[in-house]
Amino acid sequence: MASIDFSLTSLTHEPRNYTLFANIHRSNSTQISRTALAKLKRIAVSKSSTELIDLSEPTLEDSVQKDETFRANRDVRRRAKHLWSRFRGVNREIKPEIVAKSHLSSNNSEQEQEQHSSDDCSDEKIGERVRAVISNVGSDSSIDLCNSVLRNLEQISEDETLRFFEWMRSNGKLKGNVSAYNLVFRVLGRKEDWATAEMLIEELISGLGFRVDFRVFNTLIYACYKKGIAKFGSKWFHMMLKSNVVPNVATFGMLMSLYQKTGDVAAAEFAFRRMRRLRVRCQSAYSSMITIYTRLGLYDKAEEVIGYVKEDEVVPNFENWLVQLNAYAQQGKLVEAEGVLMLMKRSGFSPNIVAYNTVITGYGKVCDMDAAERTFQDLGNLKLEADDTTFRSMVEGWGRAGNYEKAKWHYKKLKQSGFMPNSSNLYTMLNLQAKHGDVEGAGETIEDMRRMGCQYSSILSSLLQAYERAEVLHNAPLVLKGSFYEHILVDQTSCSVLVMAYVKHCLVDDALRVLRKKRWKDDVFEDNLYHLLICSCKESGHHQEAIKIFTHMPKSDSSPNLHITCTMIDIYTVIEDFSKAKELYLKLKSSRAALDMVAYTVIVRMFVKSGSLEDACSVLDEMEKQKTIIPDVFLIRDMLRIYQKCGLHEKLAALYYKIRKTEVPWDQEMYNCVINCCAQALPVDELSQIFGEMLRRGFTPNTITFNVMLDVYGKAKLFKKARKVFWMARKRGLADVITYNTIIAAYGQGKDFRNMRAIVKKMQFNGFSVSLEAYNCMLDAYGKSRQMEKFKDVLQRMKASNCASDHYTYCILINIYGEQGWIEEVAQVLGELKQCGVGANLCSYNTLIKAYGIAGMVEEAVAVVNEMREHGIEPDKVTYINLIRALQRNDNFLEAVKWSLWMKQIGISSSKC
């Protein structure tokens, strides 16, 4: 490591250049490098006493007192923090020749010290003092003299202290000189240069070959204690133990106080255990450990430490008694607390107000206010005068007990004694006054808060919380009056807090009254406030209150507020007042306001809920023209459902492929929605790919998705895939009646009668009754394959199970009987239709016309068309096609041409005839 060689011949008295370093040479000894020293922060100059903190004595109080003296002079040191940056700009050197001047020695009077400290305000003065201190030091000077110079430099300039320390190293003045190291450790501690400090400790231990005692480590630990740095305090402690240095009382006192300050319970427990193992009796350490546990609510451990005080034969001081008393009082063990109080008296400690305040607070916590009151009254007998803490504790205790009169009495005594209530007292009084309806008292408390300098918004929040807790917020307007209320009307933040509280508790009229009287003007803030109020009503389900607020809003001549209007459209949609919702939409549209994605979502859902799917589609078309609007996942799902309900397969396919190209997240809901909505718009292979991707990503299809895939595979005659989907649905417990109906229909359409019958049996075995849809599928499948015996068997089972037929059943029967030419059976079915009062529908009539055509009964077919019109059922394209085919089949071509011309005349294409 590089070593700094002090060359005395290079030191001169030339101004503006102070350099103590000359030549650098290599040495095998372990020393501080110039790089490490260059990192040192500039610390200001001290005008305090020149004596070091002597930690050889086990008294922490002496260390604290001396350090406070150092801190008192920090303002002077700050003014000199750029000293060396100015010195380095000019060449100036100093030549030490003789001993330091006597007026800077350690035995100077206090008056002389103060005089010299007052001269520290300028760089020149500091420079003069430094030159005076080192002017007569030479390489042959004694170690005591060098230490004296080092001690004086430490009070003037910390950087110069380190420079002179290096000179002492170069001239062999550090060997066995622990005092010099302690001085430098003090400087390094203030500068928080822990790396250099660690290097010096290692040098002391290994390089110079003498034993290090606790003073070295205590100096650094003390610096950490004052700065609240627990991490490095623990580091020095562990290094101390590793170096086999025995800590003393001061060590543990500082460490435990540091851990108490930072709340480091683990480090505190380690230090405390080590202290007891070394049989060191540090009273403050026991107090710190009890305090740490009490703050964390670890009362069992706190009591365990109290036991250690007795076990270790520690003579408790006043602080020990107080922390024991507090530990018991905090957990409500007042019998034990009273016992501690008695022991204090027996130990010779005179009655103290702090101890009795602790007991009173403990009684208040357990609501034993009779005992608290007795203790309070006993203070006079003990010649103790109640202080602010006494009265505050009594107010809190009676407040917790709910006794307003007692709390009010002590509150008044607190003020009469010249003390100010704390924030807890004020909030306690407000809670009691709200609960007991004391409007006048609440007003006085508010005035007290104002006199104490509380912010108006803070006062208002406390007041509203108190009245909310008492569930009497409707009484708050009685308290809000005078100058306090006037300030609320002027301040928009306080005004907002008040009206939000009113609206939250359905006091809309009071909120509107405040808004009408407000005395601030900020249109943007006001719009946001109204929006918040309306949203608050909406979220709580108070839609009429939201409408009331919207109605009383100040009308703006400019375009309507987009967010408020959309929220109101949503509210009107919820209560199904679609006329008002559409009216707001039209106003928004006429204002040519730029709609965002949220607005389009609200408007689309409004039209969907009102049943205006065409309007919803038109809004979506307008949105697609806005290239800047990117629909979110929720709007995309709405679009898919709308297009499906409208049968817009091309739009569904286009939207699907558009989604695939974007970065829209595909979650379980999205997969289910796409499959369910796009089943008729996408190829089977594409749907199969989506379904497989969904399963691979670990998402679970819902029952509808399984049924849709069954239907798609069934219609595509992909029975193997359909069977796989069916078993998957069953395995996951998602198969329902529709699932069975769908797979039965798929097998029926594919004429796989064996599997169709097997599924029907499984349906019954799994607790499902064979549904009407399943019977219809079997009837249609057997009928179309002309397996009339099985057809009749299914029909017989259907009747035996009391499963009522529907229009679809009758259409199947008419169609099958018609195909067979069984006109009598057709007539019987028609009779059953009339008998059950169902009546034929369009599908039934179309099927009947087809059956008459197959049977050659043309006149009856034409009569069916006339009957339809008589019953108010308008023939459709299928009706005319079936009739024309019936006529053509029976060679009535001329009549068929007439009906075909009639179809064209009414605008129906006959291309399929």
Short mmCIF file of C-alpha atoms in Angstrom, two decimals, residues 614 616-622 624-625 636 639-640 642-644 646-659 677-678 681-682:
data_model
loop_
_atom_site.label_atom_id
_atom_site.label_comp_id
_atom_site.label_asym_id
_atom_site.label_seq_id
_atom_site.Cartn_x
_atom_site.Cartn_y
_atom_site.Cartn_z
CA GLU A 614 -79.40 -2.56 -35.32
CA ALA A 616 -75.89 -1.08 -31.59
CA CYS A 617 -74.37 -2.28 -34.87
CA SER A 618 -74.50 1.25 -36.32
CA VAL A 619 -72.67 2.60 -33.27
CA LEU A 620 -70.03 -0.10 -33.72
CA ASP A 621 -69.69 0.88 -37.38
CA GLU A 622 -69.07 4.48 -36.30
CA GLU A 624 -64.62 1.31 -36.44
CA LYS A 625 -64.21 4.48 -38.47
CA ILE A 636 -64.72 -7.03 -28.11
CA MET A 639 -69.23 -6.98 -30.33
CA LEU A 640 -69.00 -10.74 -30.83
CA ILE A 642 -74.07 -8.54 -30.97
CA TYR A 643 -72.89 -9.78 -34.35
CA GLN A 644 -73.95 -13.32 -33.43
CA CYS A 646 -77.78 -10.25 -35.65
CA GLY A 647 -76.50 -13.18 -37.71
CA LEU A 648 -73.68 -11.06 -39.20
CA HIS A 649 -71.35 -13.93 -39.96
CA GLU A 650 -69.07 -11.89 -42.20
CA LYS A 651 -68.52 -9.29 -39.47
CA LEU A 652 -67.91 -12.07 -36.95
CA ALA A 653 -65.25 -13.63 -39.15
CA ALA A 654 -63.62 -10.25 -39.86
CA LEU A 655 -63.57 -9.35 -36.17
CA TYR A 656 -62.10 -12.73 -35.25
CA TYR A 657 -59.21 -12.44 -37.69
CA LYS A 658 -58.64 -8.85 -36.57
CA ILE A 659 -58.38 -10.03 -32.96
CA CYS A 677 -70.30 -16.67 -31.07
CA CYS A 678 -68.26 -17.63 -34.14
CA ALA A 681 -69.02 -17.96 -39.04
CA LEU A 682 -65.73 -19.85 -39.02
#
